[in-house]
XYZ file of C-alpha atoms in Angstrom:
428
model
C 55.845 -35.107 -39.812
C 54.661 -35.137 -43.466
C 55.455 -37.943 -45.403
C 58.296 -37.710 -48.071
C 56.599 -38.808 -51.275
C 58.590 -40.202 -54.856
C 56.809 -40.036 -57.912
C 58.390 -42.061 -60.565
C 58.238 -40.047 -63.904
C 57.850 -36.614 -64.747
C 55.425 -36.308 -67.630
C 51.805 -34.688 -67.265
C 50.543 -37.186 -64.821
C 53.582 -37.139 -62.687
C 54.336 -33.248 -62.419
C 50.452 -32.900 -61.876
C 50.462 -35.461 -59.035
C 53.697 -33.520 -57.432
C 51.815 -29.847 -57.801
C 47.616 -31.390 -56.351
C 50.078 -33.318 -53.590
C 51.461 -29.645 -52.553
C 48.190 -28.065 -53.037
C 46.474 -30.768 -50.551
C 49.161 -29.821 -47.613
C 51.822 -32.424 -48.686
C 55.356 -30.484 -49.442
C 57.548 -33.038 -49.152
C 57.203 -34.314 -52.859
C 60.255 -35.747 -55.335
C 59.921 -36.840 -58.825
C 62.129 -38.238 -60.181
C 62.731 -38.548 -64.218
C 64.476 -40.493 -66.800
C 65.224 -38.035 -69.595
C 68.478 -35.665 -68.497
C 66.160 -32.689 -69.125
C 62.301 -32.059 -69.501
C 62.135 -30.841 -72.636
C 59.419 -29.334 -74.899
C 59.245 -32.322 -77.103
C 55.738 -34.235 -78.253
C 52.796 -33.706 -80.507
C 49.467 -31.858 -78.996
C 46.788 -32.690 -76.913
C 43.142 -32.028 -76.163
C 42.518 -31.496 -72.837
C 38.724 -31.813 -71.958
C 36.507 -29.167 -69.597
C 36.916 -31.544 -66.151
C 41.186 -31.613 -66.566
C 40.799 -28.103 -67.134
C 38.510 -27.467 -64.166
C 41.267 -29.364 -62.404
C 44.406 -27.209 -63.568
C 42.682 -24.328 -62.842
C 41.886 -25.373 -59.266
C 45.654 -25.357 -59.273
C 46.117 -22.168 -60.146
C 47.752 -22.764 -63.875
C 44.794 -22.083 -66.496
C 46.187 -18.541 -67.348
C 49.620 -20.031 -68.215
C 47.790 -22.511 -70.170
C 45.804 -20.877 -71.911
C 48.839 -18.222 -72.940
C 49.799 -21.040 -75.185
C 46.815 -22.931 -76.235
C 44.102 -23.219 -78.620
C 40.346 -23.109 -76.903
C 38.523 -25.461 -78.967
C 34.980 -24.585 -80.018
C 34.046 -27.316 -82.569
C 34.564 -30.577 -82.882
C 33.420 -32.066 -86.540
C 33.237 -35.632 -87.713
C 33.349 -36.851 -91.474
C 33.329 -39.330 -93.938
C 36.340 -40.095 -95.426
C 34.118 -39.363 -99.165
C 34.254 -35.525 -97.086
C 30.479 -35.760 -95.871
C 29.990 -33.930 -92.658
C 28.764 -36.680 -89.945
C 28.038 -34.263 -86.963
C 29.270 -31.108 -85.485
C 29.588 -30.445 -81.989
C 29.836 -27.361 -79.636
C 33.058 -27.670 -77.506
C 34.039 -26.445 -74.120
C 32.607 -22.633 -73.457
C 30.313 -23.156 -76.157
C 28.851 -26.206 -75.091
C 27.504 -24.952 -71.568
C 31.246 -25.913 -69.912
C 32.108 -23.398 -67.019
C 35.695 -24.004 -68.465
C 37.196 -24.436 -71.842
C 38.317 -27.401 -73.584
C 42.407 -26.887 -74.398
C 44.478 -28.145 -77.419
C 48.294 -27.227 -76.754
C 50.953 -28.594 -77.368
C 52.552 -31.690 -74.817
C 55.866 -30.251 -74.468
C 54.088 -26.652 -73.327
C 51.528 -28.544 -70.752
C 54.371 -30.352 -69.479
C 56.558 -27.074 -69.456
C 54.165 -24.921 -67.528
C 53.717 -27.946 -65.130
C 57.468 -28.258 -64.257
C 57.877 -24.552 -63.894
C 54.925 -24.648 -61.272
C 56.748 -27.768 -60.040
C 60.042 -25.979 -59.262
C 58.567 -22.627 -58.068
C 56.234 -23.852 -55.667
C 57.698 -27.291 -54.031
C 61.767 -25.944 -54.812
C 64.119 -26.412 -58.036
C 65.554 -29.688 -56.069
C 61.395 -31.185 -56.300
C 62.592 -32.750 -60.079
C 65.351 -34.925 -60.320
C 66.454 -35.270 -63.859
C 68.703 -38.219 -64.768
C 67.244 -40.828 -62.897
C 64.929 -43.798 -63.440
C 62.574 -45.693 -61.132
C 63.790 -49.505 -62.123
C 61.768 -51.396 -59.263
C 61.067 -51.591 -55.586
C 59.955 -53.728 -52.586
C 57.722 -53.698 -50.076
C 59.070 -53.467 -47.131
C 57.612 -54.890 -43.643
C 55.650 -51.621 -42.733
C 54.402 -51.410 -46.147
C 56.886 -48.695 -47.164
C 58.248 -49.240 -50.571
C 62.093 -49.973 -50.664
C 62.653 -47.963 -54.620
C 65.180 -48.928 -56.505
C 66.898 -46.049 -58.768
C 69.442 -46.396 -61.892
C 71.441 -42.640 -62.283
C 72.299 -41.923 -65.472
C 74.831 -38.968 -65.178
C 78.214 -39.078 -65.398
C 80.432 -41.479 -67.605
C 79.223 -44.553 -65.797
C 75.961 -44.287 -64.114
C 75.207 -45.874 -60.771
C 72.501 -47.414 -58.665
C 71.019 -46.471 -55.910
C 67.962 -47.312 -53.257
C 65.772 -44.865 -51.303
C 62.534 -45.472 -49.012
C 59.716 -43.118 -49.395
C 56.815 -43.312 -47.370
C 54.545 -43.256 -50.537
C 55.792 -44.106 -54.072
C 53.381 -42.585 -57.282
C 53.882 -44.920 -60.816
C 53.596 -42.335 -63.137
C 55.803 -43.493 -65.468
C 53.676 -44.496 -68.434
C 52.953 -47.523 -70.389
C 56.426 -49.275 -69.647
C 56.125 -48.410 -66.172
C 58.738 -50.013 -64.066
C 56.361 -49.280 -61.085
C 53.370 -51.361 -63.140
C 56.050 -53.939 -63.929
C 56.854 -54.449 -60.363
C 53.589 -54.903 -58.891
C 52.802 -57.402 -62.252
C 55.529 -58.785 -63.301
C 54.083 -61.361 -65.543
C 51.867 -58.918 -67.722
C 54.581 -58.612 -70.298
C 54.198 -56.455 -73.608
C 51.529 -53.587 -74.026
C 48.895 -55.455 -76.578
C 49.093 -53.813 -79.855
C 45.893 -53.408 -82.010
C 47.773 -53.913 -85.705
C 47.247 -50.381 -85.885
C 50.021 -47.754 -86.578
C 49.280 -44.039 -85.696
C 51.394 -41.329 -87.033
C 51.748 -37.794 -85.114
C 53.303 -34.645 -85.822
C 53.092 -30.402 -85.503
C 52.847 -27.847 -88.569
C 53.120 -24.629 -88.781
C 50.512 -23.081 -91.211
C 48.711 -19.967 -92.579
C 45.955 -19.463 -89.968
C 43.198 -19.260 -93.084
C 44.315 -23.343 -93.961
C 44.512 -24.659 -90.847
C 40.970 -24.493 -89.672
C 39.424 -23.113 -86.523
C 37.727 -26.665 -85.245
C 39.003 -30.014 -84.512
C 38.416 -32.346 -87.237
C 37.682 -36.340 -87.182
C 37.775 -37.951 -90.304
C 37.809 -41.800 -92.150
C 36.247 -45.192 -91.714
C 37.238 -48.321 -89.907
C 40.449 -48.737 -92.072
C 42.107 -45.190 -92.074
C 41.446 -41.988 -89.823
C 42.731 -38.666 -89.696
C 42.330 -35.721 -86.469
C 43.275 -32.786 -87.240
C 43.060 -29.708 -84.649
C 44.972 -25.924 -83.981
C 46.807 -25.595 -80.711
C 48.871 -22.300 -80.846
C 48.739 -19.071 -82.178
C 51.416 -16.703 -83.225
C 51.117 -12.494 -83.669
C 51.803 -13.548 -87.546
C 48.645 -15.379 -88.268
C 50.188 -18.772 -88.372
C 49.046 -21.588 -86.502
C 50.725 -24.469 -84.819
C 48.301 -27.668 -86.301
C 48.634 -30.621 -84.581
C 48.090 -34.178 -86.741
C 47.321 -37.633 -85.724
C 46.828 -40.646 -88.773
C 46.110 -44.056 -88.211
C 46.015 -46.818 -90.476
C 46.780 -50.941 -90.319
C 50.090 -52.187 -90.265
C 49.559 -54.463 -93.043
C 48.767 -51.749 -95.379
C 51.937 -50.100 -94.543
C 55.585 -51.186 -95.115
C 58.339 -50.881 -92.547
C 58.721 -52.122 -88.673
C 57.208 -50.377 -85.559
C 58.730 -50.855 -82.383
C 55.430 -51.833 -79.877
C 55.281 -48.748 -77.149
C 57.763 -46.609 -78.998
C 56.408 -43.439 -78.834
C 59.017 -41.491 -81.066
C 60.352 -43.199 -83.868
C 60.953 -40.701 -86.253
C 59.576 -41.365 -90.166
C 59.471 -39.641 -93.349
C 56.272 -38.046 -93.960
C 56.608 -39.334 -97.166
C 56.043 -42.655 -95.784
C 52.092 -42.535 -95.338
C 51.173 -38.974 -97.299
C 49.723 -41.022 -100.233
C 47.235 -42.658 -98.632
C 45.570 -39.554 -97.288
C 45.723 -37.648 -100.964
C 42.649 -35.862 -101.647
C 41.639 -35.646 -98.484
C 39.833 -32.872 -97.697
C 36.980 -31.030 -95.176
C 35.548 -28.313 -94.951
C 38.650 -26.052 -96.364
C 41.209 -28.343 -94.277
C 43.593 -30.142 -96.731
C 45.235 -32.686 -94.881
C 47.583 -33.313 -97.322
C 48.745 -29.999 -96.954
C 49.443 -30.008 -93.388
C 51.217 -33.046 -93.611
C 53.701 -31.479 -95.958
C 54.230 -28.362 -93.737
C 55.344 -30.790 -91.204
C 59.342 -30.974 -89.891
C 58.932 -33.963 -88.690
C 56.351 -37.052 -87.923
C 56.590 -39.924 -85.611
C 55.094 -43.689 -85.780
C 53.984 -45.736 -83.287
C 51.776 -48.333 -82.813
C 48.347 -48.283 -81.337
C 48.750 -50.097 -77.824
C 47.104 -49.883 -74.395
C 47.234 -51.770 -71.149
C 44.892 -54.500 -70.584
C 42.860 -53.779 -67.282
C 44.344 -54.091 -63.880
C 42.835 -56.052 -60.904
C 44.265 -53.936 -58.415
C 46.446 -50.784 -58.785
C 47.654 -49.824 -54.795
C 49.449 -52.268 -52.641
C 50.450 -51.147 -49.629
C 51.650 -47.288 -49.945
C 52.419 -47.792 -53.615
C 49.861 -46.648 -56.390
C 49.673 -45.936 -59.963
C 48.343 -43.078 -61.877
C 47.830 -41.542 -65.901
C 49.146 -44.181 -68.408
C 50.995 -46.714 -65.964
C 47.751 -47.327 -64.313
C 44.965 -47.202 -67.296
C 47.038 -46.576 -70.616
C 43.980 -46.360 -73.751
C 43.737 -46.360 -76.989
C 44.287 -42.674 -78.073
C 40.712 -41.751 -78.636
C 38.069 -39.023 -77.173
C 40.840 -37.064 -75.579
C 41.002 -39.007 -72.309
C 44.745 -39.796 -72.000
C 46.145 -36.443 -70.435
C 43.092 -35.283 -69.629
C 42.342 -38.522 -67.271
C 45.774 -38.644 -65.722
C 45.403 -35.038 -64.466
C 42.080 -36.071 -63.021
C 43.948 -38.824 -61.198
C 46.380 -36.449 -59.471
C 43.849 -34.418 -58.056
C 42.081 -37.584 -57.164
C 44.795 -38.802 -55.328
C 45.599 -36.327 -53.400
C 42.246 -35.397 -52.330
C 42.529 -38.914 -50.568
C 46.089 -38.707 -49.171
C 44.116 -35.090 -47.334
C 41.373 -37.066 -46.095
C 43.546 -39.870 -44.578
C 45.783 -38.350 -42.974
C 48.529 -40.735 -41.422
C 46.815 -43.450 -43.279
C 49.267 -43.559 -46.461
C 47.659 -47.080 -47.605
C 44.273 -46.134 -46.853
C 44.205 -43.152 -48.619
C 45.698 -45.008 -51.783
C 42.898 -47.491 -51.908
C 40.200 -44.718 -51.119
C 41.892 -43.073 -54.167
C 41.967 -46.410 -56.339
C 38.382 -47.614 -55.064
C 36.840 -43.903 -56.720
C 39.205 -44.069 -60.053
C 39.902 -47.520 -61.104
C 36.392 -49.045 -62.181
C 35.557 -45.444 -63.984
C 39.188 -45.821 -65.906
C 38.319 -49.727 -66.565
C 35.376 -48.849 -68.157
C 36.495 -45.850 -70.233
C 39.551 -48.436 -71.403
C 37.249 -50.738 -72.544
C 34.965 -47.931 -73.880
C 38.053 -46.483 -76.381
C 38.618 -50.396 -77.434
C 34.993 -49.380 -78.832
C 36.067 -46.941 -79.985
C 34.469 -44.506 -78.121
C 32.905 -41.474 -80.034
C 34.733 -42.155 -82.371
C 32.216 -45.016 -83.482
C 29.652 -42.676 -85.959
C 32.519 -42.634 -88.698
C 32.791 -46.105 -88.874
C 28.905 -46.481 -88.864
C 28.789 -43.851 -91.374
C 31.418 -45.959 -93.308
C 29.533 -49.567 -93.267
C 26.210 -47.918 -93.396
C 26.934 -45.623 -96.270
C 30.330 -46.652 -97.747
C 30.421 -44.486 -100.823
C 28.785 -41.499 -99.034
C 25.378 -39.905 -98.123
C 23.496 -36.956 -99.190
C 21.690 -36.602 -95.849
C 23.794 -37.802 -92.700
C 19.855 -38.257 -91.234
C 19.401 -41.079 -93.403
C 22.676 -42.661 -92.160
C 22.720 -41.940 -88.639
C 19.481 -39.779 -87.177
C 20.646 -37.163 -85.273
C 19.416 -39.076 -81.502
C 21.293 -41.605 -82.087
C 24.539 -39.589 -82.379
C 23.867 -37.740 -79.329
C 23.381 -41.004 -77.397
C 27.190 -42.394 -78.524
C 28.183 -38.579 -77.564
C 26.427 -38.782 -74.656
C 27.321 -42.063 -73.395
C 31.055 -41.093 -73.880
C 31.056 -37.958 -72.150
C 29.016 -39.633 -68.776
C 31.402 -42.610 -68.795
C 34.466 -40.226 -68.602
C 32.709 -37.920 -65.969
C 33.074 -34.658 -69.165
C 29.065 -34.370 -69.343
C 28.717 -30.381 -68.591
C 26.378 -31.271 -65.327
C 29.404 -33.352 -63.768
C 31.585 -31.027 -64.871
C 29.752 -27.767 -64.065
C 29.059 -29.326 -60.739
C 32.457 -28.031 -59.524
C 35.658 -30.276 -58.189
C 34.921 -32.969 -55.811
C 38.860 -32.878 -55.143
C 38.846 -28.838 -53.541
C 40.701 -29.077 -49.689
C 41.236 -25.995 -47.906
C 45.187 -25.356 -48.502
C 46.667 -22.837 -50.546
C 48.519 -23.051 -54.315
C 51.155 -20.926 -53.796
């Protein structure tokens, strides 16, 4: 008998989890989510060459890619507007697959569609949260669930055989297994995101880096339309205490004026991309403030695990969030293919292969990761550079590149190498 299997929260790493699980030979899969309806909310995402490899081993790249941006370029600068580097992305850079900006809400759309096609509409349960468990003497998890239809709600228990975490940085999985960890540390810094549409001949056709160690700006296209407009997605940070107003630590959607922040990024400006004027094409922006998980010990006990944000959450740098957490499913389930009957072993084969890579890459982004060269650019050349040589010689930018890409298994050679996570089981 296959084992029934709840995954708690139904965001990228969740929904990816419940299609790799049906892909390895394991149909009897239930995710459950809070929100009443998964909805094409959310600002955009880069999703680097291995995630890629990984959705397309699922059978999902052309509905991807139907709605998605391949990115070719990826271009760092000075906040003075002095090109630091330029780098070949995806295709162009030797990948056998491209690197993806799209939108969340479409990823996560295209995921759940897959989701309800392939395991049956009943496979997502909207409405209902994941509040806790316990272990129970066999080492099945005992979940507790809170249901949020209907005029009063109610609770409710159920007893998988395996139960997932996938239900981000507030995880209530996480929270069970570490119940003393407390708050998501916060960095001081605040990050703004948002989505504009604009005249494809402003927007840009590379994704843009851009600032110092104070104030940064990544810019990027993610969608097309037949019109010649493109869907730009934005992401600004800058710290707290140059900005007035609360932020809520973890809240991911607090809605702001763009008005709030736009001054501080006047005259900014690169390479015909006017951030200013993307920021005013925007409907809407949200604030949040930079946090991340601190490192766990230990993510499985018994046949509970963790994957995507509740088990690693990072700092939102080098494109690793999404992109790691769909590398996770597939990693997962692999194991749960080659254990089979062996729920607990599988999870620690899983967490033994993932967790000191993801440990490493969140302590890597607290470096901040590639992302480094404009803050050496800054403190080595704060009012700007004729020759970026001078500032930073070109092998030294290729070794913080470099050393990035290997630590988050994304170097073309790892990548190229095919999927260590391929079992012989149908998509469909």
């Amino acid at each position: 008998m296959t084992p029934h299997i709840l995954v708690a929260g139904g965001g990228v790493a969740g929904l990816t989890t419940a299609l790799a699980l049906h892909a390895a030979g394991f149909p009897h899969v239930t995710v459950v989510e809070a929100a009443r309806e998964i909805q094409p909310v959310g600002a955009g995402l880069n999703i680097m060459p291995n995630a890629v490899r990984e959705l397309d081993a699922l059978g999902l790249l052309d509905d991807l890619e139907a709605d998605a941006v391949r990115t070719r370029e990826l271009r760092y600068y000075h906040r003075s507007g002095g090109l630091i580097s330029r780098e070949p992305r995806g295709l162009r850079a030797g990948y056998h697959w491209p690197q993806l900006s799209i939108h969340r809400g479409r990823l996560q759309q295209v995921l759940a569609d897959a989701v309800r096609r392939r395991l049956g509409p009943s496979a997502i349960v909207t409405g209902v949260r994941v509040t806790g468990f316990e272990q129970l003497p066999d080492g099945r998890p005992r979940v507790r669930l809170e249901h949020r239809e209907g005029a009063m709600g109610g609770r409710a228990s159920l007893e998988p055989d395996v139960l997932i975490g996938a239900d981000g940085i507030r995880s209530a999985v996480r929270a069970a297994l570490n119940p003393r960890e407390g708050e998501p540390p916060w960095n001081g810094m605040l990050v703004w995101r948002g989505v504009s549409w604009m005249d494809a001949r402003r927007a840009g056709t590379f994704m843009l880096i851009a600032g110092d160690d104070r104030q940064k700006a990544v810019v990027y296209p993610m969608a097309e339309r037949p019109s010649g407009d493109v869907l730009v997605n934005w992401a600004l940070a800058m710290p707290a205490d140059s900005i007035a107003g609360p932020a809520a630590r973890g809240d991911w959607n607090r809605a702001v004026p763009v008005s709030d922040f736009l001054r501080h990024y006047e005259g900014w400006e690169f390479d015909g991309v006017s951030v200013p004027e993307v920021l005013r094409a925007a409907d809407a922006a949200y604030e949040y403030p930079m946090v991340d998980r601190e490192p766990l010990l230990r993510w499985s006990h018994g046949r509970t695990t963790l994957v995507g944000d509740a088990a690693h959450a990072m700092y939102p740098i080098g494109s690793n969030g999404a992109t790691q957490s769909i590398v996770d499913a597939r990693a997962l389930a692999h194991a749960m293919f080659l254990h089979p009957g062996d729920p607990a072993g599988a999870l620690a084969a899983y967490e033994a292969e993932r967790r000191p890579a993801m440990t490493e890459l969140q302590r890597a982004n607290r470096r901040l990761g590639p992302e480094v060269v404009i803050n050496l650019a800054h403190e080595r050349a704060p009012g700007g550079f004729t020759h970026i040589d001078d500032v930073i010689p070109a092998h030294e930018r290729r070794e913080i590149a470099a050393r990035y890409a290997a630590t988050g298994a994304f170097d073309p050679e790892t990548v190229n190498a095919g999927s260590p996570y391929e079992v012989p089981v149908s998509v469909t």
